[in-house]
Amino acid sequence: IPVTLGEFYVGEMGGVFIFAIAGVGLMLLTGYTGLVNLGHAAFLGIGAYTNAILLHAGVPFIVTLPAAGVMAAIAGVAIGIPTLRMSGLYLAIATLAFGAIVGTVLQKWDSVTGGFDGFAVPTPSIFGWPIEGATGVYYLSLAVLVFVLWVSANVLRSPLGRAMVAIRDSEISAQSMGINLALYKTVAFAISAGMTGLAGALFAHYVRFLAPDSFDILLSIQFVTIVFV
């Protein structure tokens, strides 16, 4: 695509790759584990701000990218543990509330996130090579998407993936077979959030300027729509 099409289309495809990464993360949680998440955009925001803030502090991009995924995964565990006994509409409401809380924190924590004034994202570089323009984001996002798809395929073929599917089909049956519901639900939240955190780090370079209202409920609904379609 970078060879045959102009910069606009290359940039748009980079955005598609980034949303695909977040969509794969939500697919593992909602599609394969059966846990509805209406606050998925919050993990994208956590990853985006973590990456941008660490880059601004002088941390190399090869460290800030995985750090964004780890921070989002920690947030996934934080929401996964309190909602272990929830499902369906109740879980949807809880994750919606989580998304609202994260959005409020991003708005009010001016000294770190810049609040509504926004946060300019520094240009990343890998081993001295700056990742600039639509083409740089395109190839980087494509590489991360391939990695996420590879991880997802291996997870779904593993005992973890089979346990996730069993939980989706019937929690009672899964528990009767010895599957630890609390453990696997929390792990599913962590993996989903971690992948979305990676997408958030890339999203920061896609938009180049972060604002808290970019990660609202409408974006979460868009992710759910992507997975269902």
Coordinates of N, CA and C in Angstrom, one line a residue, residues 29-223:
L29 N -11.7 -11.3 24.9 CA -12.5 -11.2 26.1 C -14.0 -11.4 25.9
T30 N -14.6 -10.8 24.9 CA -16.0 -10.8 24.6 C -16.4 -12.0 23.8
G31 N -15.7 -12.2 22.7 CA -16.0 -13.3 21.7 C -15.7 -14.7 22.2
Y32 N -14.6 -14.8 22.9 CA -14.1 -16.2 23.3 C -14.3 -16.5 24.8
T33 N -14.4 -15.4 25.6 CA -14.6 -15.7 27.1 C -16.1 -15.3 27.5
G34 N -16.7 -14.5 26.6 CA -18.1 -14.1 26.9 C -18.3 -13.0 27.9
L35 N -17.3 -12.2 28.1 CA -17.3 -11.1 29.1 C -17.5 -9.8 28.4
V36 N -18.6 -9.1 28.5 CA -18.9 -7.9 27.8 C -18.1 -6.8 28.5
N37 N -17.5 -5.9 27.7 CA -16.7 -4.8 28.2 C -17.1 -3.5 27.4
L38 N -17.7 -2.6 28.1 CA -18.1 -1.3 27.5 C -17.1 -0.2 27.9
G39 N -16.0 -0.6 28.5 CA -15.0 0.4 28.8 C -13.7 0.1 28.2
H40 N -13.7 -0.5 27.0 CA -12.5 -0.9 26.3 C -11.6 0.2 26.0
A41 N -12.2 1.4 25.6 CA -11.4 2.6 25.2 C -10.6 3.0 26.4
A42 N -10.9 2.7 27.6 CA -10.1 3.2 28.7 C -8.7 2.5 28.7
F43 N -8.7 1.2 28.3 CA -7.4 0.6 28.2 C -6.5 1.2 27.0
L44 N -7.2 1.6 26.0 CA -6.5 2.3 24.9 C -5.9 3.6 25.4
G45 N -6.7 4.3 26.2 CA -6.2 5.6 26.7 C -5.1 5.4 27.7
I46 N -5.1 4.4 28.5 CA -4.0 4.1 29.5 C -2.8 3.8 28.7
G47 N -2.8 3.0 27.7 CA -1.7 2.6 26.9 C -1.1 3.9 26.2
A48 N -2.0 4.7 25.6 CA -1.6 5.9 24.9 C -0.8 6.9 25.8
Y49 N -1.4 7.2 27.0 CA -0.8 8.1 27.9 C 0.5 7.6 28.5
T50 N 0.5 6.3 28.8 CA 1.7 5.7 29.4 C 2.9 5.8 28.4
N51 N 2.6 5.5 27.2 CA 3.7 5.6 26.2 C 4.1 7.0 26.0
A52 N 3.2 7.9 25.9 CA 3.5 9.3 25.6 C 4.3 10.0 26.8
I53 N 3.9 9.7 28.0 CA 4.5 10.2 29.2 C 5.9 9.7 29.4
L54 N 6.1 8.4 29.2 CA 7.4 7.8 29.3 C 8.4 8.3 28.2
L55 N 7.8 8.5 27.0 CA 8.7 9.0 25.9 C 9.1 10.5 26.3
H56 N 8.2 11.2 26.8 CA 8.5 12.6 27.2 C 9.5 12.7 28.3
A57 N 9.6 11.6 29.1 CA 10.6 11.5 30.2 C 11.9 11.0 29.7
G58 N 12.0 10.7 28.4 CA 13.3 10.2 27.8 C 13.5 8.7 27.8
V59 N 12.5 8.0 28.1 CA 12.6 6.5 28.0 C 12.5 6.1 26.6
P60 N 13.3 5.1 26.2 CA 13.3 4.6 24.8 C 12.0 4.0 24.4
F61 N 11.7 4.1 23.1 CA 10.4 3.6 22.6 C 10.3 2.1 22.8
I62 N 11.4 1.4 22.6 CA 11.4 -0.1 22.7 C 11.0 -0.5 24.2
V63 N 11.1 0.4 25.1 CA 10.7 0.2 26.5 C 9.3 0.7 26.7
T64 N 8.9 1.9 26.1 CA 7.6 2.5 26.4 C 6.5 1.7 25.8
L65 N 6.8 1.0 24.6 CA 5.7 0.2 23.9 C 5.3 -0.9 24.8
P66 N 6.2 -1.8 25.2 CA 5.7 -2.9 26.1 C 5.2 -2.4 27.4
A67 N 5.8 -1.3 27.9 CA 5.3 -0.7 29.2 C 3.9 -0.3 29.1
A68 N 3.5 0.2 28.0 CA 2.1 0.6 27.8 C 1.2 -0.6 27.9
G69 N 1.6 -1.7 27.3 CA 0.8 -3.0 27.4 C 0.7 -3.5 28.8
V70 N 1.9 -3.4 29.5 CA 1.9 -3.9 30.9 C 1.0 -3.1 31.8
M71 N 1.1 -1.8 31.6 CA 0.2 -0.9 32.5 C -1.3 -1.1 32.2
A72 N -1.6 -1.3 30.9 CA -3.0 -1.6 30.6 C -3.4 -3.0 31.2
A73 N -2.5 -3.9 31.1 CA -2.8 -5.3 31.6 C -3.1 -5.2 33.1
I74 N -2.3 -4.4 33.8 CA -2.5 -4.2 35.3 C -3.9 -3.6 35.5
A75 N -4.3 -2.6 34.7 CA -5.6 -2.1 34.8 C -6.7 -3.1 34.5
G76 N -6.4 -4.0 33.6 CA -7.3 -5.1 33.3 C -7.5 -6.0 34.5
V77 N -6.4 -6.3 35.2 CA -6.6 -7.1 36.4 C -7.3 -6.4 37.5
A78 N -7.1 -5.0 37.5 CA -7.8 -4.2 38.5 C -9.3 -4.2 38.3
I79 N -9.8 -4.3 37.1 CA -11.2 -4.3 36.8 C -11.7 -5.8 36.8
G80 N -10.8 -6.7 36.5 CA -11.2 -8.1 36.4 C -11.6 -8.7 37.7
I81 N -10.7 -8.4 38.8 CA -10.9 -9.0 40.1 C -12.2 -8.6 40.7
P82 N -12.6 -7.3 40.8 CA -13.8 -6.9 41.4 C -15.1 -7.3 40.7
T83 N -15.0 -7.7 39.4 CA -16.2 -8.1 38.6 C -16.3 -9.6 38.4
L84 N -15.6 -10.4 39.2 CA -15.5 -11.8 38.9 C -16.9 -12.5 39.0
R85 N -17.8 -12.0 39.9 CA -19.1 -12.6 40.1 C -20.1 -12.0 39.2
M86 N -19.7 -11.0 38.3 CA -20.7 -10.4 37.5 C -20.7 -11.0 36.1
S87 N -21.8 -10.8 35.4 CA -21.9 -11.3 34.0 C -23.1 -10.5 33.3
G88 N -23.1 -10.6 32.0 CA -24.2 -9.9 31.3 C -24.3 -8.4 31.5
L89 N -25.5 -7.9 31.8 CA -25.7 -6.5 31.9 C -25.0 -5.9 33.1
Y90 N -24.8 -6.6 34.2 CA -24.2 -6.1 35.4 C -22.7 -5.9 35.1
L91 N -22.1 -6.8 34.3 CA -20.7 -6.6 34.0 C -20.5 -5.5 33.0
A92 N -21.4 -5.3 32.1 CA -21.4 -4.2 31.1 C -21.4 -2.9 31.8
I93 N -22.3 -2.8 32.9 CA -22.4 -1.5 33.6 C -21.1 -1.3 34.4
A94 N -20.6 -2.3 35.0 CA -19.3 -2.2 35.8 C -18.2 -1.7 34.9
T95 N -18.0 -2.3 33.7 CA -17.0 -1.9 32.8 C -17.2 -0.4 32.3
L96 N -18.5 -0.1 32.1 CA -18.8 1.2 31.6 C -18.4 2.3 32.7
A97 N -18.7 1.9 34.0 CA -18.3 2.8 35.1 C -16.7 2.9 35.1
F98 N -16.0 1.8 34.9 CA -14.6 1.8 34.9 C -14.1 2.8 33.8
G99 N -14.7 2.7 32.6 CA -14.3 3.6 31.6 C -14.5 5.1 31.9
A100 N -15.6 5.4 32.6 CA -15.9 6.7 33.0 C -14.9 7.2 34.1
I101 N -14.5 6.3 35.0 CA -13.5 6.7 36.0 C -12.2 7.0 35.4
V102 N -11.7 6.2 34.5 CA -10.4 6.4 33.8 C -10.5 7.7 33.0
G103 N -11.6 8.0 32.3 CA -11.8 9.2 31.6 C -11.7 10.5 32.5
T104 N -12.3 10.4 33.7 CA -12.2 11.5 34.7 C -10.8 11.7 35.2
V105 N -10.1 10.6 35.4 CA -8.7 10.7 35.9 C -7.9 11.4 34.8
L106 N -8.0 11.0 33.6 CA -7.3 11.6 32.5 C -7.6 13.1 32.4
Q107 N -8.8 13.5 32.7 CA -9.2 14.9 32.6 C -8.7 15.7 33.7
K108 N -8.7 15.2 34.9 CA -8.4 16.0 36.1 C -6.9 15.9 36.6
W109 N -6.2 14.9 36.1 CA -4.8 14.8 36.5 C -3.9 15.7 35.6
D110 N -4.1 17.0 35.7 CA -3.5 17.9 34.8 C -2.0 17.8 34.8
S111 N -1.4 17.7 36.0 CA 0.1 17.7 36.1 C 0.8 16.6 35.3
V112 N 0.0 15.5 35.1 CA 0.6 14.3 34.4 C 0.1 14.2 32.9
T113 N -1.2 14.3 32.8 CA -1.8 14.1 31.4 C -2.1 15.4 30.7
G114 N -2.0 16.5 31.3 CA -2.2 17.8 30.6 C -3.7 18.2 30.6
G115 N -4.6 17.3 31.1 CA -6.0 17.5 31.1 C -6.6 17.8 29.8
F116 N -7.5 18.8 29.7 CA -8.1 19.2 28.5 C -7.2 20.0 27.6
D117 N -6.1 20.4 28.1 CA -5.1 21.1 27.3 C -4.4 20.2 26.3
G118 N -4.5 18.9 26.6 CA -3.9 17.9 25.8 C -2.4 17.6 26.1
F119 N -1.9 16.6 25.4 CA -0.5 16.1 25.6 C 0.1 15.8 24.3
A120 N 1.1 16.6 23.9 CA 1.8 16.4 22.7 C 2.7 15.1 22.8
V121 N 2.6 14.3 21.7 CA 3.3 13.0 21.7 C 4.6 13.1 21.0
P122 N 5.8 12.8 21.7 CA 7.1 12.9 21.1 C 7.2 11.9 19.9
T123 N 8.1 12.2 19.0 CA 8.4 11.3 17.9 C 9.2 10.1 18.4
P124 N 8.8 8.9 18.2 CA 9.5 7.7 18.7 C 10.7 7.4 17.7
S125 N 11.6 6.6 18.2 CA 12.7 6.1 17.4 C 13.1 4.8 17.9
I126 N 13.5 3.9 17.0 CA 14.0 2.6 17.3 C 15.4 2.4 16.9
F127 N 16.3 2.3 17.9 CA 17.8 2.2 17.6 C 18.3 3.4 16.7
G128 N 17.8 4.6 17.0 CA 18.2 5.8 16.4 C 17.4 6.1 15.1
W129 N 16.5 5.2 14.7 CA 15.7 5.5 13.5 C 14.4 6.1 13.9
P130 N 14.1 7.3 13.5 CA 12.8 7.9 13.9 C 11.7 7.3 13.1
I131 N 10.6 7.1 13.8 CA 9.3 6.6 13.2 C 8.5 7.8 12.9
E132 N 8.5 8.3 11.7 CA 7.8 9.5 11.3 C 6.9 9.3 10.2
G133 N 5.8 10.1 10.2 CA 4.9 10.1 9.0 C 4.0 8.9 9.1
A134 N 3.1 8.9 8.1 CA 2.1 7.8 8.0 C 2.8 6.5 7.7
T135 N 3.8 6.5 6.9 CA 4.5 5.2 6.5 C 5.1 4.5 7.7
G136 N 5.8 5.3 8.6 CA 6.4 4.7 9.8 C 5.4 4.1 10.7
V137 N 4.2 4.8 10.9 CA 3.2 4.3 11.8 C 2.5 3.0 11.1
Y138 N 2.4 3.1 9.8 CA 1.8 1.9 9.1 C 2.6 0.6 9.3
Y139 N 3.9 0.7 9.1 CA 4.7 -0.5 9.2 C 4.8 -1.0 10.6
L140 N 4.9 0.0 11.6 CA 5.0 -0.4 13.0 C 3.7 -1.1 13.4
S141 N 2.6 -0.5 13.1 CA 1.3 -1.0 13.4 C 1.1 -2.4 12.8
L142 N 1.5 -2.6 11.6 CA 1.4 -3.8 10.9 C 2.2 -4.9 11.6
A143 N 3.4 -4.6 12.1 CA 4.2 -5.5 12.8 C 3.6 -5.9 14.1
V144 N 3.1 -5.0 14.8 CA 2.4 -5.3 16.1 C 1.2 -6.1 15.9
L145 N 0.4 -5.8 14.9 CA -0.8 -6.5 14.6 C -0.5 -8.0 14.3
V146 N 0.5 -8.2 13.5 CA 0.9 -9.6 13.2 C 1.3 -10.3 14.5
F147 N 2.1 -9.6 15.3 CA 2.5 -10.2 16.6 C 1.3 -10.6 17.5
V148 N 0.3 -9.6 17.6 CA -0.9 -9.9 18.4 C -1.7 -11.0 17.8
L149 N -1.8 -11.1 16.5 CA -2.6 -12.2 15.9 C -1.9 -13.6 16.2
W150 N -0.6 -13.6 16.2 CA 0.2 -14.8 16.5 C 0.0 -15.2 17.9
V151 N 0.1 -14.2 18.8 CA -0.2 -14.5 20.2 C -1.6 -15.1 20.5
S152 N -2.6 -14.4 19.8 CA -4.0 -14.8 20.0 C -4.2 -16.2 19.5
A153 N -3.6 -16.5 18.3 CA -3.8 -17.9 17.8 C -3.2 -18.9 18.7
N154 N -2.1 -18.7 19.3 CA -1.5 -19.6 20.2 C -2.2 -19.7 21.5
V155 N -2.8 -18.6 22.0 CA -3.6 -18.6 23.2 C -4.8 -19.5 23.0
L156 N -5.5 -19.3 21.9 CA -6.7 -20.0 21.7 C -6.5 -21.5 21.5
R157 N -5.3 -21.9 21.1 CA -5.0 -23.3 20.9 C -4.5 -24.0 22.2
S158 N -4.2 -23.2 23.2 CA -3.7 -23.6 24.5 C -4.8 -24.0 25.4
P159 N -4.5 -24.7 26.6 CA -5.5 -24.9 27.6 C -6.2 -23.7 28.1
L160 N -5.4 -22.5 28.1 CA -6.0 -21.3 28.5 C -7.2 -20.9 27.6
G161 N -6.9 -21.0 26.3 CA -8.0 -20.7 25.3 C -9.2 -21.6 25.4
R162 N -8.9 -22.9 25.6 CA -10.0 -23.8 25.7 C -10.8 -23.5 27.0
A163 N -10.2 -23.1 28.0 CA -10.9 -22.8 29.3 C -11.7 -21.5 29.1
M164 N -11.2 -20.6 28.3 CA -12.0 -19.3 28.0 C -13.2 -19.7 27.3
V165 N -13.1 -20.5 26.3 CA -14.3 -20.9 25.5 C -15.3 -21.7 26.4
A166 N -14.8 -22.5 27.3 CA -15.7 -23.3 28.2 C -16.4 -22.3 29.1
I167 N -15.8 -21.3 29.6 CA -16.4 -20.3 30.4 C -17.5 -19.6 29.7
R168 N -17.2 -19.3 28.4 CA -18.2 -18.6 27.6 C -19.5 -19.4 27.4
D169 N -19.3 -20.7 27.1 CA -20.4 -21.6 26.8 C -21.2 -21.9 28.1
S170 N -20.6 -22.2 29.2 CA -21.3 -22.5 30.4 C -20.3 -22.4 31.6
E171 N -20.5 -21.4 32.5 CA -19.7 -21.2 33.6 C -19.8 -22.4 34.6
I172 N -21.0 -22.9 34.8 CA -21.3 -24.0 35.7 C -20.6 -25.3 35.2
S173 N -20.7 -25.6 33.9 CA -20.0 -26.7 33.4 C -18.5 -26.6 33.5
A174 N -18.0 -25.4 33.2 CA -16.6 -25.2 33.2 C -16.1 -25.4 34.7
Q175 N -16.8 -24.9 35.6 CA -16.4 -25.0 37.0 C -16.4 -26.5 37.5
S176 N -17.4 -27.2 37.0 CA -17.5 -28.6 37.3 C -16.4 -29.4 36.8
M177 N -15.7 -28.9 35.7 CA -14.6 -29.6 35.1 C -13.3 -29.2 35.8
G178 N -13.3 -28.4 36.8 CA -12.2 -28.0 37.5 C -11.5 -26.7 37.0
I179 N -12.2 -25.9 36.2 CA -11.6 -24.7 35.7 C -11.8 -23.6 36.7
N180 N -10.8 -22.9 37.1 CA -10.8 -21.8 38.1 C -11.4 -20.6 37.4
L181 N -12.6 -20.3 37.6 CA -13.3 -19.2 36.9 C -12.6 -17.8 37.3
A182 N -12.3 -17.6 38.5 CA -11.7 -16.3 38.9 C -10.4 -16.1 38.2
L183 N -9.5 -17.2 38.2 CA -8.2 -17.1 37.6 C -8.3 -16.8 36.1
Y184 N -9.1 -17.6 35.4 CA -9.1 -17.4 33.9 C -9.9 -16.2 33.5
K185 N -10.9 -15.7 34.2 CA -11.5 -14.5 33.9 C -10.5 -13.3 34.0
T186 N -9.8 -13.3 35.1 CA -8.8 -12.3 35.4 C -7.7 -12.3 34.3
V187 N -7.2 -13.4 33.9 CA -6.2 -13.6 32.9 C -6.7 -13.1 31.6
A188 N -8.0 -13.4 31.3 CA -8.6 -12.9 30.0 C -8.7 -11.4 30.0
F189 N -9.1 -10.8 31.1 CA -9.1 -9.3 31.2 C -7.7 -8.8 31.0
A190 N -6.7 -9.4 31.6 CA -5.3 -8.9 31.5 C -4.8 -9.0 30.1
I191 N -5.0 -10.1 29.4 CA -4.5 -10.2 28.0 C -5.2 -9.3 27.1
S192 N -6.5 -9.2 27.2 CA -7.3 -8.2 26.4 C -6.8 -6.8 26.6
A193 N -6.7 -6.4 27.9 CA -6.2 -5.0 28.2 C -4.8 -4.8 27.7
G194 N -3.9 -5.8 27.9 CA -2.5 -5.6 27.5 C -2.4 -5.4 26.0
M195 N -3.1 -6.2 25.2 CA -3.1 -6.0 23.7 C -3.7 -4.6 23.3
T196 N -4.7 -4.2 24.0 CA -5.3 -2.9 23.7 C -4.3 -1.7 24.2
G197 N -3.5 -2.0 25.2 CA -2.5 -1.0 25.6 C -1.5 -0.8 24.5
L198 N -1.1 -1.9 23.9 CA -0.2 -1.8 22.7 C -0.8 -1.0 21.6
A199 N -2.1 -1.2 21.4 CA -2.8 -0.4 20.4 C -2.8 1.1 20.8
G200 N -3.0 1.3 22.1 CA -3.0 2.7 22.6 C -1.7 3.4 22.4
A201 N -0.6 2.7 22.6 CA 0.7 3.3 22.3 C 0.9 3.7 20.9
L202 N 0.4 2.9 20.0 CA 0.5 3.2 18.5 C -0.5 4.3 18.2
F203 N -1.7 4.3 18.9 CA -2.7 5.3 18.6 C -2.2 6.7 19.0
A204 N -1.3 6.8 20.0 CA -0.8 8.0 20.4 C 0.1 8.7 19.3
H205 N 0.8 7.8 18.5 CA 1.6 8.3 17.4 C 0.8 8.5 16.2
Y206 N -0.4 7.9 16.1 CA -1.3 8.0 15.0 C -1.9 9.4 15.0
V207 N -2.4 9.8 16.2 CA -3.0 11.1 16.4 C -2.1 12.3 16.7
R208 N -0.9 11.9 17.3 CA 0.2 12.9 17.6 C -0.2 13.8 18.7
F209 N -1.4 13.9 19.2 CA -1.8 14.8 20.3 C -2.9 14.2 21.0
L210 N -2.8 13.9 22.3 CA -3.8 13.2 23.1 C -4.7 14.2 23.9
A211 N -5.9 13.8 23.9 CA -6.9 14.6 24.7 C -7.8 13.5 25.4
P212 N -8.3 13.8 26.6 CA -9.1 12.8 27.4 C -10.4 12.4 26.7
D213 N -11.0 13.3 26.0 CA -12.3 13.0 25.3 C -12.1 12.1 24.1
S214 N -10.9 11.7 23.8 CA -10.7 10.8 22.6 C -11.1 9.4 23.0
F215 N -11.2 9.1 24.4 CA -11.3 7.7 24.8 C -12.6 7.6 25.6
D216 N -13.7 8.0 24.9 CA -15.0 8.0 25.6 C -15.8 6.7 25.3
I217 N -17.1 6.7 25.7 CA -17.9 5.6 25.6 C -18.2 5.3 24.1
L218 N -18.3 6.3 23.3 CA -18.5 6.1 21.9 C -17.4 5.2 21.2
L219 N -16.2 5.5 21.6 CA -15.1 4.6 21.1 C -15.2 3.2 21.6
S220 N -15.6 3.0 22.8 CA -15.8 1.7 23.3 C -16.9 0.9 22.6
I221 N -18.0 1.6 22.3 CA -19.1 1.0 21.5 C -18.6 0.7 20.1
Q222 N -17.8 1.6 19.6 CA -17.2 1.3 18.2 C -16.4 0.0 18.2
F223 N -15.6 -0.2 19.3 CA -14.8 -1.5 19.4 C -15.8 -2.7 19.5

